[in-house]
PDB file of C-alpha atoms in Angstrom:
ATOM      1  CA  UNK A 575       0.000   0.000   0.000  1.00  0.00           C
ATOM      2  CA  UNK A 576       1.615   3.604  -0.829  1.00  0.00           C
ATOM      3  CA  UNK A 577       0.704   5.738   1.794  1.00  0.00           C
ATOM      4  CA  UNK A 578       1.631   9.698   1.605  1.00  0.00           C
ATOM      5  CA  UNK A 579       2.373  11.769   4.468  1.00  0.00           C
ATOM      6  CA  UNK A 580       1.396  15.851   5.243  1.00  0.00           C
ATOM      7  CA  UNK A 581       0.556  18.136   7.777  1.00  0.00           C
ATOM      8  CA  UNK A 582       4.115  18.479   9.413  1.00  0.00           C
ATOM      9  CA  UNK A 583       5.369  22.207   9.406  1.00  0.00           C
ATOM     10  CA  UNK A 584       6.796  25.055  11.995  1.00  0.00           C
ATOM     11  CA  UNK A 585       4.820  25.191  15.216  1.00  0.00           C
ATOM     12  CA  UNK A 586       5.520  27.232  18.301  1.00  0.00           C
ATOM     13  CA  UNK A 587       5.485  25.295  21.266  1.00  0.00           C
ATOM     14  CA  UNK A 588       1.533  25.202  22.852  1.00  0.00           C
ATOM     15  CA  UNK A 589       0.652  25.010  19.360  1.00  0.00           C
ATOM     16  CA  UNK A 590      -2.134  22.431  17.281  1.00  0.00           C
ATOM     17  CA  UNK A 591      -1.099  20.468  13.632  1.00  0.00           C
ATOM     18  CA  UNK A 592      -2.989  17.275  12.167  1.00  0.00           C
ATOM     19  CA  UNK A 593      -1.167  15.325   9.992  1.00  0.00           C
ATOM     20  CA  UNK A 594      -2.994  13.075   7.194  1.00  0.00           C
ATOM     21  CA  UNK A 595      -1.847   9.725   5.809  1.00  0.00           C
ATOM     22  CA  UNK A 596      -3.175   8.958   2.906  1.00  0.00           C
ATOM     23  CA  UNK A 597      -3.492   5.659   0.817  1.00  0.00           C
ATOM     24  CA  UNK A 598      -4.971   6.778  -2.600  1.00  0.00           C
ATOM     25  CA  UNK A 599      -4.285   3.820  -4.470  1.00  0.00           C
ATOM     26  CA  UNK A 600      -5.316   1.158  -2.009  1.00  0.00           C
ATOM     27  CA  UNK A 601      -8.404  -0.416  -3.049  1.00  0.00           C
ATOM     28  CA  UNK A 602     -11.035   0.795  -0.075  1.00  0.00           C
ATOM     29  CA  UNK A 603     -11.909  -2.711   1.019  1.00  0.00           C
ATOM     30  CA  UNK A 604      -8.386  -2.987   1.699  1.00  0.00           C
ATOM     31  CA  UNK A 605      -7.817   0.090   3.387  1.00  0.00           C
ATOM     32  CA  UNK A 606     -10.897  -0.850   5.779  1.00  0.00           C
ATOM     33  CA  UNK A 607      -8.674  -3.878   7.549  1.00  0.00           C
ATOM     34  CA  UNK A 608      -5.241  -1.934   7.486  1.00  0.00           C
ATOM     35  CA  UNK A 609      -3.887  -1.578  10.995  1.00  0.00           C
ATOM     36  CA  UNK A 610      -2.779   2.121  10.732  1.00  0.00           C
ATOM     37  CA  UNK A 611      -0.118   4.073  13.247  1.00  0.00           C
ATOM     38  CA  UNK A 612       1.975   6.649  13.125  1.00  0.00           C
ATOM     39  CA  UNK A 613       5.758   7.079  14.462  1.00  0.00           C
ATOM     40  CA  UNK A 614       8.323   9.466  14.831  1.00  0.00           C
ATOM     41  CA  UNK A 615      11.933   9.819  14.566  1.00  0.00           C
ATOM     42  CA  UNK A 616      13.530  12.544  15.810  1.00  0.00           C
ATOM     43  CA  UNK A 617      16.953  13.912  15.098  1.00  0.00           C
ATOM     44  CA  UNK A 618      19.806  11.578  16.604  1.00  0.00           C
ATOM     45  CA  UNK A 619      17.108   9.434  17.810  1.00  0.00           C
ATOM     46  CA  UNK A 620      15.137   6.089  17.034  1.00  0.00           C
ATOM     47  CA  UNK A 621      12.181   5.840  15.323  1.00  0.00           C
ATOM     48  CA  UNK A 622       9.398   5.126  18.263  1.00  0.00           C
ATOM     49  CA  UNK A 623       5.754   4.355  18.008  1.00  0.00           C
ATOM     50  CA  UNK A 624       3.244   6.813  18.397  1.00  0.00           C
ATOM     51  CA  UNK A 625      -0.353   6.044  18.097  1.00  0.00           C
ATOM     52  CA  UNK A 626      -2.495   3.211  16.631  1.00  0.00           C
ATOM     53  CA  UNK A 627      -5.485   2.846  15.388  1.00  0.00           C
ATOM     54  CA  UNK A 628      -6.871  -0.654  14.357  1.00  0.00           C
ATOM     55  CA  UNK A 629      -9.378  -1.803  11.718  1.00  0.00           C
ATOM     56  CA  UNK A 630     -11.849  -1.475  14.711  1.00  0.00           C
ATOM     57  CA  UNK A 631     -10.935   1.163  15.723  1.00  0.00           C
ATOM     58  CA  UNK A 632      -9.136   0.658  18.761  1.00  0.00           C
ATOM     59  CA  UNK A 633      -6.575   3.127  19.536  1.00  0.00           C
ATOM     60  CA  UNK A 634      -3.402   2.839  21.681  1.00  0.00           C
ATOM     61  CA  UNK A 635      -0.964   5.722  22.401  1.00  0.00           C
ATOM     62  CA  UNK A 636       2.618   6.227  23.814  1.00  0.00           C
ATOM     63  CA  UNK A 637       2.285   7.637  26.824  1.00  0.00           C
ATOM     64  CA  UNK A 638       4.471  10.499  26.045  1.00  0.00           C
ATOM     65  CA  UNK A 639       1.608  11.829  23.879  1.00  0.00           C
ATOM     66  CA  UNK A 640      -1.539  10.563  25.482  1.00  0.00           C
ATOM     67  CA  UNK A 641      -3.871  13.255  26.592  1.00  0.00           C
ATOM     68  CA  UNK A 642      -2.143  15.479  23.537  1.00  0.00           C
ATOM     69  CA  UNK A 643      -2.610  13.444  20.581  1.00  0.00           C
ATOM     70  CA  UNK A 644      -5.519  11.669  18.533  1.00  0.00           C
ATOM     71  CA  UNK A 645      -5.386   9.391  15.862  1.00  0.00           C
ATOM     72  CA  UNK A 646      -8.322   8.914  14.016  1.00  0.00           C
ATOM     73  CA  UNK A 647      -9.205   7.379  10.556  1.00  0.00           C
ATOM     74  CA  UNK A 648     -11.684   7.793   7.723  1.00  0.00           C
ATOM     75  CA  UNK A 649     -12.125   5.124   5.529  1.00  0.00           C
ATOM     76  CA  UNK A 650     -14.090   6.441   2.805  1.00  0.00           C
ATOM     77  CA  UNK A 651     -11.304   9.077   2.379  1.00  0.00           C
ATOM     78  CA  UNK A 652      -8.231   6.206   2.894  1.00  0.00           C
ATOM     79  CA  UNK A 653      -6.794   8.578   5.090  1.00  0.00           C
ATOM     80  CA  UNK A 654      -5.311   8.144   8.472  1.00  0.00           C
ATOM     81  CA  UNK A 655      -5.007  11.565  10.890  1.00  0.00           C
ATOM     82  CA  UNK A 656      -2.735  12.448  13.647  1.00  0.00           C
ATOM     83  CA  UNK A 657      -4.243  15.819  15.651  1.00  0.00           C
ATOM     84  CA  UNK A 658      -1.603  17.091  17.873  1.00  0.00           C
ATOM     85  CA  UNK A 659      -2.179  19.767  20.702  1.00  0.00           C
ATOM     86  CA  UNK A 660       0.481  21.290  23.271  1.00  0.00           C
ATOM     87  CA  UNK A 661       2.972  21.215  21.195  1.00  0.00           C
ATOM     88  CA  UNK A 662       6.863  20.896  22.912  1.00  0.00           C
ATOM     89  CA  UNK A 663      10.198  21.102  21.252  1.00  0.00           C
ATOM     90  CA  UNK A 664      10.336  17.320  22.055  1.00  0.00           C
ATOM     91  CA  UNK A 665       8.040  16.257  19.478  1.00  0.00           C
ATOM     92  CA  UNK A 666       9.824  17.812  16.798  1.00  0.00           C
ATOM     93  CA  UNK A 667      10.626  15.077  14.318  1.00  0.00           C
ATOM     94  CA  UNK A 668       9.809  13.600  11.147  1.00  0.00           C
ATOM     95  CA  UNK A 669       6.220  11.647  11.576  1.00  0.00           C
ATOM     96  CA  UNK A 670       5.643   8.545   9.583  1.00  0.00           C
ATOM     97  CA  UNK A 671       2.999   6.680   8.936  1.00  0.00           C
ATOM     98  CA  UNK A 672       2.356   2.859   8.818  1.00  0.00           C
ATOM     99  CA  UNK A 673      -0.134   0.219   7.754  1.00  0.00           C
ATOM    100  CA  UNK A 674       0.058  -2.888   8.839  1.00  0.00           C
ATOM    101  CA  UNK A 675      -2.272  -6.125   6.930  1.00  0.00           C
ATOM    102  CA  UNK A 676      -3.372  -8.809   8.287  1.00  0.00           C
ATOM    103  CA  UNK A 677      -0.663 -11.027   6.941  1.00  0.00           C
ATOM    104  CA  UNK A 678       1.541  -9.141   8.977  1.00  0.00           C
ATOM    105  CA  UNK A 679       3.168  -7.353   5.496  1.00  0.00           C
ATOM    106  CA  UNK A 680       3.742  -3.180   5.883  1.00  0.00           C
ATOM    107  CA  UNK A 681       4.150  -0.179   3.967  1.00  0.00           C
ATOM    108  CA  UNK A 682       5.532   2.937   5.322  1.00  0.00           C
ATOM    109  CA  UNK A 683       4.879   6.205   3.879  1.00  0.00           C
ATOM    110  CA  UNK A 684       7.381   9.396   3.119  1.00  0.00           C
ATOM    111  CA  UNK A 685       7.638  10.817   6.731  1.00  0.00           C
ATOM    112  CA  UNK A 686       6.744  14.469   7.411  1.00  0.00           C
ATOM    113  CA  UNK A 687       8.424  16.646   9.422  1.00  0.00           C
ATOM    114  CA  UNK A 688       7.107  18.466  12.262  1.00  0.00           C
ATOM    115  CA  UNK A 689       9.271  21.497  14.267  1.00  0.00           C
ATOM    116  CA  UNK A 690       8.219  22.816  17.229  1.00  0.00           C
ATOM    117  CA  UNK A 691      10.146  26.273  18.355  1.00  0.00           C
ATOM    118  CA  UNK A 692      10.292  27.274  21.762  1.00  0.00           C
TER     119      UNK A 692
END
């Protein structure tokens, strides 16, 4: 599945983005089982899980980001978001997104970067 990252930009810290994944090739009755998440690596660092959001709907998040951060999804539009609130300079990275099928096999999109000034 290509998937294609946006959203990321300049924020000051306290600030609000959403990022959007989107799959516009997949064929929708694919995209409707896709395990989606998002990561992020920042600069010198790993790449670390974020948020998920299952075909269900279930939705688990890191706990550096819980209370701050939603992941949602919208089928119809093959698009996975991220909305991000409270902003710090330690979220600054470059957000990628992930879908994961139920044969295990993944795709992982371009990665968009998000900066947050202090």
């Amino acid at each position: 599945v290509q998937l294609q990252a946006s959203g990321g930009g300049l924020v000051q810290a306290g600030g609000s983005l959403r990022l959007s994944c989107r799959a516009p090739h997949a064929i929708l009755s694919t995209f409707n089982t896709l395990d989606m998440a998002w990561h992020r690596q920042a600069p010198g660092k790993e790449r670390v899980l974020v948020a998920i959001i299952t075909s269900d709907r279930r939705t688990t998040y890191a706990d550096f980001v819980k209370g701050r951060f939603t992941i949602s999804r919208d089928d119809g539009k093959k698009t996975v978001y991220l909305s991000m609130r409270n902003l710090g300079p330690e979220d600054t990275g470059v957000y990628y997104c992930n879908a994961r099928a139920d044969s295990g096999a993944t795709s992982w999109g371009q990665g968009t970067l998000v900066t947050v000034s202090s």
